[in-house]
Coordinates of C-alpha atoms in Angstrom, one line a residue:
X1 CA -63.2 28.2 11.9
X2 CA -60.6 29.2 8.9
X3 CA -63.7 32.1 8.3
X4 CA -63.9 33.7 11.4
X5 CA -59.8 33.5 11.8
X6 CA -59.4 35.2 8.5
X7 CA -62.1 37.7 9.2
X8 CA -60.4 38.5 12.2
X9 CA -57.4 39.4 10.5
X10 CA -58.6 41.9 8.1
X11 CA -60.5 43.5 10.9
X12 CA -57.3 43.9 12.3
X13 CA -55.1 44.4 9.6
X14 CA -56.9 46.2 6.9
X15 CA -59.6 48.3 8.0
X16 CA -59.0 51.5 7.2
X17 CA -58.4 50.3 3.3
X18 CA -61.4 47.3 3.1
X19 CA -64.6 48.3 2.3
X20 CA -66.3 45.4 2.9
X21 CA -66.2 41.6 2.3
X22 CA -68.5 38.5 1.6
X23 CA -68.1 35.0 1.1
X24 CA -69.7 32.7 -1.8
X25 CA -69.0 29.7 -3.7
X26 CA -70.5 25.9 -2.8
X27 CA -69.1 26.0 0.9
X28 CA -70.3 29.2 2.0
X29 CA -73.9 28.5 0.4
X30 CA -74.0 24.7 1.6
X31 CA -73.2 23.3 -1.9
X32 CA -70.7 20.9 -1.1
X33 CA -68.8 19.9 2.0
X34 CA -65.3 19.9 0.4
X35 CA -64.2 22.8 -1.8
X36 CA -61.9 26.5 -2.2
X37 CA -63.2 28.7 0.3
X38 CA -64.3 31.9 -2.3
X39 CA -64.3 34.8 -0.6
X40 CA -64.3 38.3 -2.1
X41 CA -62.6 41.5 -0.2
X42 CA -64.2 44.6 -2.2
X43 CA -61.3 47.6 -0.7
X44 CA -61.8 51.6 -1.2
X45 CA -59.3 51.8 -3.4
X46 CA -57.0 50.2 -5.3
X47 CA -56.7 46.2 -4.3
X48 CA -52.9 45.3 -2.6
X49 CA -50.2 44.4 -4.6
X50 CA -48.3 42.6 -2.1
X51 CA -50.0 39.6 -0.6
X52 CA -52.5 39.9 2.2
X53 CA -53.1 36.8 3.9
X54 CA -51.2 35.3 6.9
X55 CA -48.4 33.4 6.0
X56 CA -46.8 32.4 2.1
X57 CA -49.3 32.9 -0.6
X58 CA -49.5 33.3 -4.2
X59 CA -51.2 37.0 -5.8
X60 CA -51.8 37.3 -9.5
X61 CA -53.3 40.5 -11.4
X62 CA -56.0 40.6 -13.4
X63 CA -56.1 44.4 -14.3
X64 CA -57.5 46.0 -11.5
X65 CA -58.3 42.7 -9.8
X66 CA -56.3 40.5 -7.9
X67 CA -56.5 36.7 -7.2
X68 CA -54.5 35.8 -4.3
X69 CA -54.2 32.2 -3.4
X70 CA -53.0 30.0 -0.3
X71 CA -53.8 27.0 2.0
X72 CA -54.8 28.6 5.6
X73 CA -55.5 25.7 8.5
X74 CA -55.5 23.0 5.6
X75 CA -58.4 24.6 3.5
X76 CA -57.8 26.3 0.0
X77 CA -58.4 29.5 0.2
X78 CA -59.0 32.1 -2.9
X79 CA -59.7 35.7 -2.4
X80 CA -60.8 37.7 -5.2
X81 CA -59.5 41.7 -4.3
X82 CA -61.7 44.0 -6.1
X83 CA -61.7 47.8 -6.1
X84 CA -64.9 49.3 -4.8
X85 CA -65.9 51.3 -8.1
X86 CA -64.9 48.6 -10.1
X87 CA -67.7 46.2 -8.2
X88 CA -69.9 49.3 -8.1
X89 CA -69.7 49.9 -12.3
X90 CA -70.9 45.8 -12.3
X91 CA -73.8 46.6 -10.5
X92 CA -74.3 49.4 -12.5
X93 CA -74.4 47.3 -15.8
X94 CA -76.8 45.1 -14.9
X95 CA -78.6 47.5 -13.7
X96 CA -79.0 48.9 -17.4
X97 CA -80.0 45.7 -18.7
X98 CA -76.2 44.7 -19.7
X99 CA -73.2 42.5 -18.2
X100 CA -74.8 39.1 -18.8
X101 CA -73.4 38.4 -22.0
X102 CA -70.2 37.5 -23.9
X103 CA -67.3 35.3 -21.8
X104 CA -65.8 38.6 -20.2
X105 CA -64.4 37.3 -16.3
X106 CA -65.9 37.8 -14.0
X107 CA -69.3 38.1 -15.7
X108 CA -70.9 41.0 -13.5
X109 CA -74.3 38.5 -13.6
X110 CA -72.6 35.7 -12.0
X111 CA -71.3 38.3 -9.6
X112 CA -74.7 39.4 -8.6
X113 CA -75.7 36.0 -8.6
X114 CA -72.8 35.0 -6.3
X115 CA -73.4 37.7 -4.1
X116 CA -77.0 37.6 -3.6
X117 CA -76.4 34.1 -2.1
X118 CA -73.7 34.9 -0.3
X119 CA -72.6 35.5 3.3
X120 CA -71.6 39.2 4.9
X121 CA -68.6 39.2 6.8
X122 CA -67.1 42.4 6.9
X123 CA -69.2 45.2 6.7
X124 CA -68.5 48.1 8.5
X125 CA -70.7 50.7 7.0
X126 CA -73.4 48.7 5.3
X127 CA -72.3 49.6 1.6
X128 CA -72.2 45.4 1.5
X129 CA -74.9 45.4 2.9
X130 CA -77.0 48.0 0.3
X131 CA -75.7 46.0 -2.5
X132 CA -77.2 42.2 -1.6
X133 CA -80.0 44.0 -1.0
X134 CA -80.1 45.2 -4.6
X135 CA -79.4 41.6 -6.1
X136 CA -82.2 39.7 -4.2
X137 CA -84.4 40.6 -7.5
X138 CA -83.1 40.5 -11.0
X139 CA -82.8 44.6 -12.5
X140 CA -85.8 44.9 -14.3
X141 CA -84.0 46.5 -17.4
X142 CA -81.7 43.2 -18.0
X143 CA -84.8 41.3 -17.5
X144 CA -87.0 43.0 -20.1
X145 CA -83.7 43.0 -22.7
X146 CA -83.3 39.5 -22.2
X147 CA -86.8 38.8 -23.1
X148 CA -86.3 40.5 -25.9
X149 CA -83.2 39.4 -27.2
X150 CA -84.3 35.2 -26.6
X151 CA -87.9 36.4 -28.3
X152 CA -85.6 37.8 -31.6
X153 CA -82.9 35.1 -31.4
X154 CA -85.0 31.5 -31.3
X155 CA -86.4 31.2 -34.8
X156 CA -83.2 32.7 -36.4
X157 CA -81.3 29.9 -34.0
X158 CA -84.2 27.0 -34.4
X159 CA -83.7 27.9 -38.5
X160 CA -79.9 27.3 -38.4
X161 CA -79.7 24.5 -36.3
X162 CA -82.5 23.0 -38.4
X163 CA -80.5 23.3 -41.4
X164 CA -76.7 21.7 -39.7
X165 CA -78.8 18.9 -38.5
X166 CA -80.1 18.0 -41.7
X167 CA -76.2 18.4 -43.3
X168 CA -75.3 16.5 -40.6
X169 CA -72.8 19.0 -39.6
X170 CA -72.7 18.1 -35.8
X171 CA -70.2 20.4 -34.9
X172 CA -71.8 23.6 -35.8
X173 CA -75.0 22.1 -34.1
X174 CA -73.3 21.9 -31.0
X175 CA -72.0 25.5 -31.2
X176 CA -75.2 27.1 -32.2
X177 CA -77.2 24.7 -29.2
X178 CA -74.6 26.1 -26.5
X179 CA -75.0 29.6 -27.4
X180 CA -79.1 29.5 -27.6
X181 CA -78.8 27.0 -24.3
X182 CA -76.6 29.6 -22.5
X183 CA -79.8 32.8 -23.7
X184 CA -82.4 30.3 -22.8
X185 CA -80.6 29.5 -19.3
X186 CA -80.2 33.1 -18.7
X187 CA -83.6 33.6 -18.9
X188 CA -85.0 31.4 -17.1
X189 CA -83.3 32.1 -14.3
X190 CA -84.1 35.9 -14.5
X191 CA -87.5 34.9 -15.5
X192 CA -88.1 33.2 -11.9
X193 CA -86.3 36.1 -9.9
X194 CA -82.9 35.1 -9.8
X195 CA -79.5 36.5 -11.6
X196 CA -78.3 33.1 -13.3
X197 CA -75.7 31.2 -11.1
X198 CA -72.3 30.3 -12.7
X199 CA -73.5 26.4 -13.9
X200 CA -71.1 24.2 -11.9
X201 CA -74.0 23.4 -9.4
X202 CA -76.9 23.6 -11.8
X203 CA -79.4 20.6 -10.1
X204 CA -78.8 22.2 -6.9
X205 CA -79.6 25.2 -7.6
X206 CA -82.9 24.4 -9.6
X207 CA -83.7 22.4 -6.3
X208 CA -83.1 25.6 -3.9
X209 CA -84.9 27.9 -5.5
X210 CA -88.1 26.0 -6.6
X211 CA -87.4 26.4 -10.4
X212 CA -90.1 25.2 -13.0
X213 CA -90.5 21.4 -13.2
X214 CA -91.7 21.9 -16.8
X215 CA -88.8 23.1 -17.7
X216 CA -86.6 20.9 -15.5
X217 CA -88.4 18.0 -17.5
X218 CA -88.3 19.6 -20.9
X219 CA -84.3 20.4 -20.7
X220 CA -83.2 16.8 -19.4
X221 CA -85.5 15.6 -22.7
X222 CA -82.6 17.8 -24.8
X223 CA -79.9 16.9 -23.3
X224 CA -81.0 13.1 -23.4
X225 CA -81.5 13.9 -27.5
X226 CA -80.1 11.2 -29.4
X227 CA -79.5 13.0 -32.4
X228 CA -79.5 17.0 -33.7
X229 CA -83.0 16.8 -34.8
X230 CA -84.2 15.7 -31.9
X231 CA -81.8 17.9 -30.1
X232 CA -83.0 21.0 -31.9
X233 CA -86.8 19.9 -31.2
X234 CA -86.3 19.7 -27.5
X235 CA -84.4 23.1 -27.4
X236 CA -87.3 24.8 -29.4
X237 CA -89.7 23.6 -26.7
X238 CA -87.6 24.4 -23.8
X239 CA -86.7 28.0 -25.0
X240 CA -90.9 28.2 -25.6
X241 CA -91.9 27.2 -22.1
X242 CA -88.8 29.3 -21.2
X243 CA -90.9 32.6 -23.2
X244 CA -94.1 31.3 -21.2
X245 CA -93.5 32.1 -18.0
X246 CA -95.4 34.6 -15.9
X247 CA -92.6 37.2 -15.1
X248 CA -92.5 38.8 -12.1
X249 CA -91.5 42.3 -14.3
X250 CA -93.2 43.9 -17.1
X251 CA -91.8 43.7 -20.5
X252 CA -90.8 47.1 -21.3
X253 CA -90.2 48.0 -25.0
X254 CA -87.8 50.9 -24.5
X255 CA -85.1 48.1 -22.9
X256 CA -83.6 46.9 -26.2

């Protein structure tokens, strides 16, 4: 398989520089059938500037990251390069309750979430090995500041999207309902054990890891809302059923 061959390679090629390296992303995890292969090489350094795969391919920086991309025995392949204390300060974030908002990429909690499902393929030491480990549960600190930031934010939120629904000023309902939607879908998530996914696969992933029915059934009522009343209704109730769940950490008042 493309995997193993390309495994093989940087085993060969690049040991002395790799650190370790994991695979993620709807093939890897059984998502889908057909899609990029998403694998992430995490190196002890800095990550190459010259491409790394076998034969042509295509490398563009992000800062200290590096995308590299090619087509390798007719699959797509994308390798994310990371520097080891880069991945290392992500952890570290979420680990003091932060890196789960704003639309800074990569979002260190949809790293966390991508590696806790993910597959070990290089790991030569068992640093790869020590951080899945530590992304099986949610940090308890970003869980209790979470809490605390949807139990602050939904009646300032429910207030304003109360008051564009009844200007009927659609668009500024929409913006306020993504941005609660997003703190409410963090939450749960984290609420049930689990660092938030990036949403491409959403119904699979509430499948897979048993998430509350409830809830399930309360957020296809808002996003079948026929209007921003309703639609602010339903999103009160699912961020209140969201606040109701038995957490598996305790709500610690110094996290804020």
């Amino acid at each position: 398989m493309v995997v193993e061959r390309l495994v093989d390679h940087y085993h060969r090629t690049h040991a002395d520089d790799l650190s370790w390296m994991y695979g993620q992303g709807s093939v890897i995890t059984g998502l889908a059938d057909e899609s990029d292969l998403d694998l992430i090489l995490i190196w002890n350094t800095d990550v190459p500037s010259a491409p790394t795969l076998p034969g042509q391919s295509n490398v563009t920086v992000h800062g200290r990251l590096a995308l590299e991309q090619s087509n390798v025995d007719g699959y797509d392949v994308d390798l994310m390069h990371v520097p080891r204390r880069t991945f290392e300060n992500w952890i570290s974030e979420l680990e003091r309750g932060d890196g789960w908002a704003g639309a800074a990429w990569p979002l260190p909690v949809y790293v966390a979430a991508g590696l806790a499902e993910s597959e070990l393929l290089l790991d030569q030491t068992g640093v790869g090995t020590e951080y899945r480990s530590r992304v099986q549960i949610p940090a308890a600190p970003l869980v209790a500041k979470v809490r605390h930031q949807l139990e602050i934010a939904v009646p300032g939120f429910i207030k304003e999207l109360s008051r564009a629904a009844d200007r009927d000023n659609r668009w500024l309902h929409a913006d306020l309902a993504v941005q609660l939607h997003k703190l409410v879908y963090t939450a749960w998530f984290l609420f049930e054990g689990h660092y938030p996914p990036f949403p491409k696969y959403l119904p699979q992933w509430y499948e897979r890891f048993g998430m509350d029915r409830e809830i399930q059934r309360l957020e296809a009522t808002f996003w079948a809302a026929r209007d921003p009343a309703e639609s602010t209704a339903a999103l009160e109730s699912l961020a209140a059923a969201v606040l109701n769940l038995t957490l598996a950490f305790p709500h610690d008042p110094n996290c804020q």
